[in-house]
XYZ file of C-alpha atoms in Angstrom:
160
model
C 1.309 3.107 -19.431
C 2.703 1.591 -15.707
C 6.038 2.502 -14.618
C 9.011 2.019 -11.674
C 10.511 5.356 -10.842
C 13.558 5.270 -8.554
C 13.131 7.357 -5.499
C 16.174 9.483 -4.643
C 16.622 12.255 -3.230
C 17.734 14.663 0.563
C 13.870 14.871 1.320
C 10.853 14.598 1.297
C 9.901 17.180 -1.697
C 13.288 15.729 -3.608
C 12.228 12.520 -4.387
C 8.202 13.273 -4.805
C 9.439 15.832 -7.105
C 10.154 13.557 -10.588
C 7.124 11.595 -9.443
C 4.786 13.980 -9.357
C 6.075 15.217 -12.759
C 6.207 11.844 -14.166
C 2.017 11.934 -13.828
C 1.408 15.023 -15.809
C -1.346 16.376 -16.758
C -3.477 13.079 -17.039
C -3.934 12.310 -13.293
C -5.758 9.254 -13.113
C -7.530 6.739 -10.779
C -4.808 3.782 -9.810
C -4.365 0.502 -11.228
C -3.578 -1.955 -9.047
C -3.733 -4.237 -11.459
C -1.487 -3.041 -13.441
C 1.666 -1.922 -10.645
C 1.566 -5.754 -10.055
C 2.082 -6.201 -13.442
C 4.728 -4.664 -13.638
C 6.683 -5.166 -10.603
C 5.961 -9.581 -11.793
C 7.095 -8.952 -15.136
C 10.044 -7.298 -14.970
C 10.875 -9.974 -11.986
C 10.411 -12.915 -13.974
C 12.350 -10.761 -17.074
C 15.297 -10.311 -14.219
C 15.236 -13.413 -12.829
C 14.236 -12.429 -9.973
C 15.449 -14.322 -7.318
C 12.595 -14.826 -5.069
C 13.668 -13.748 -1.693
C 14.451 -10.369 -3.759
C 11.603 -9.826 -4.369
C 9.500 -6.769 -3.375
C 7.793 -6.430 -0.100
C 5.541 -3.960 0.673
C 3.800 -1.642 -1.695
C 2.779 1.644 -0.357
C -0.063 3.008 -2.253
C 0.360 7.527 -1.678
C -3.475 7.574 -2.850
C -6.915 9.703 -2.322
C -7.863 6.193 -3.030
C -9.141 6.580 -6.380
C -9.382 3.502 -8.460
C -9.439 2.004 -11.713
C -12.500 0.381 -11.615
C -13.173 0.144 -7.820
C -17.702 0.024 -7.630
C -16.329 0.337 -3.622
C -17.544 -3.237 -2.645
C -15.331 -5.325 -0.478
C -15.812 -8.957 -2.253
C -13.991 -6.269 -5.516
C -10.670 -6.537 -3.578
C -10.564 -10.156 -2.498
C -11.738 -11.128 -5.966
C -9.055 -8.563 -7.427
C -6.079 -9.401 -4.611
C -7.088 -12.865 -4.790
C -5.425 -12.686 -8.657
C -2.364 -10.975 -8.116
C -1.881 -12.983 -5.517
C -2.178 -16.323 -8.222
C -0.108 -14.366 -10.512
C 2.791 -14.247 -8.502
C 1.856 -17.990 -6.817
C 1.997 -19.005 -10.591
C 5.934 -18.049 -11.016
C 6.783 -18.792 -7.298
C 6.409 -15.493 -5.533
C 4.801 -13.713 -2.526
C 2.964 -10.840 -3.399
C 3.622 -7.912 -1.412
C 2.128 -6.950 1.379
C -0.320 -3.873 0.369
C 0.131 -0.604 2.609
C -3.379 1.762 2.036
C -2.984 5.424 2.546
C -5.152 8.419 1.352
C -3.289 12.031 1.421
C -6.524 13.520 -0.352
C -9.950 13.288 1.093
C -11.531 11.985 4.337
C -14.871 10.653 2.271
C -12.688 8.534 0.248
C -13.828 4.521 -0.358
C -11.574 2.414 1.059
C -10.425 -0.154 -0.884
C -10.062 -2.861 2.115
C -11.983 -4.645 4.883
C -10.306 -3.978 8.783
C -9.233 -8.183 8.284
C -7.880 -8.026 4.830
C -4.695 -10.086 5.695
C -1.827 -9.150 3.673
C -2.686 -5.011 3.616
C -3.573 -1.934 5.954
C -5.179 1.437 5.390
C -4.328 4.991 7.156
C -5.505 8.188 6.792
C -4.079 11.447 7.226
C -0.638 12.163 8.515
C 0.678 11.950 12.326
C 4.166 11.253 13.746
C 3.110 7.691 14.534
C 1.536 7.041 10.588
C 5.228 7.858 9.369
C 6.394 5.730 12.084
C 3.953 3.025 10.932
C 4.230 3.118 7.318
C 8.797 3.839 7.808
C 8.607 0.810 10.461
C 5.098 -1.432 9.738
C 6.579 -5.229 10.269
C 5.551 -8.659 11.331
C 1.190 -8.722 10.595
C 0.050 -6.247 8.069
C -3.730 -5.972 8.018
C -5.615 -3.161 9.198
C -6.310 -4.124 12.922
C -3.271 -4.921 13.372
C -2.345 -1.658 12.658
C -4.960 0.111 14.709
C -2.970 -1.854 17.645
C 0.537 -0.476 16.225
C -0.435 3.227 16.385
C -2.258 2.976 19.875
C 0.113 0.614 21.419
C 3.473 3.565 22.501
C 3.995 3.675 26.076
C 2.421 7.562 25.655
C -1.193 4.887 25.930
C -0.261 3.260 28.636
C -1.861 5.055 31.643
C -5.166 5.419 29.401
C -7.717 2.816 30.828
C -11.498 2.492 30.057
C -14.931 2.991 31.452
C -17.953 1.314 30.337
């Protein structure tokens, strides 16, 4: 059963503790259809104004998704189904940020050009900044461009 959790706490450890406990011993792959269905169900049932819809969903995962076969056409089909459900209720589907916090050999659920989605992997100061401040164009390619657009990269030159 999918649930929404209010994230509270003074620091990251306090914020994550109840989420980890809620997962229990039966850790499963992420069911993205279920997540978006729950968000939409609660929005409709609660009479949420269209402008108050969740803008972005963060998926911190080992990239083990239920039903995922590893082909981009599966995500496009699933994502289009999610978009269609939201549109039928008059809502814009939230953007999705996939952050691989597990193995480096995980499958990637979207391609670089996928609109409405972004991919992050690993840990760094810039990734945390992107995670917290990302705004505007959200594609995997745009996230990479933003990650390397800091002033510390201005002096770099490409020689071919």
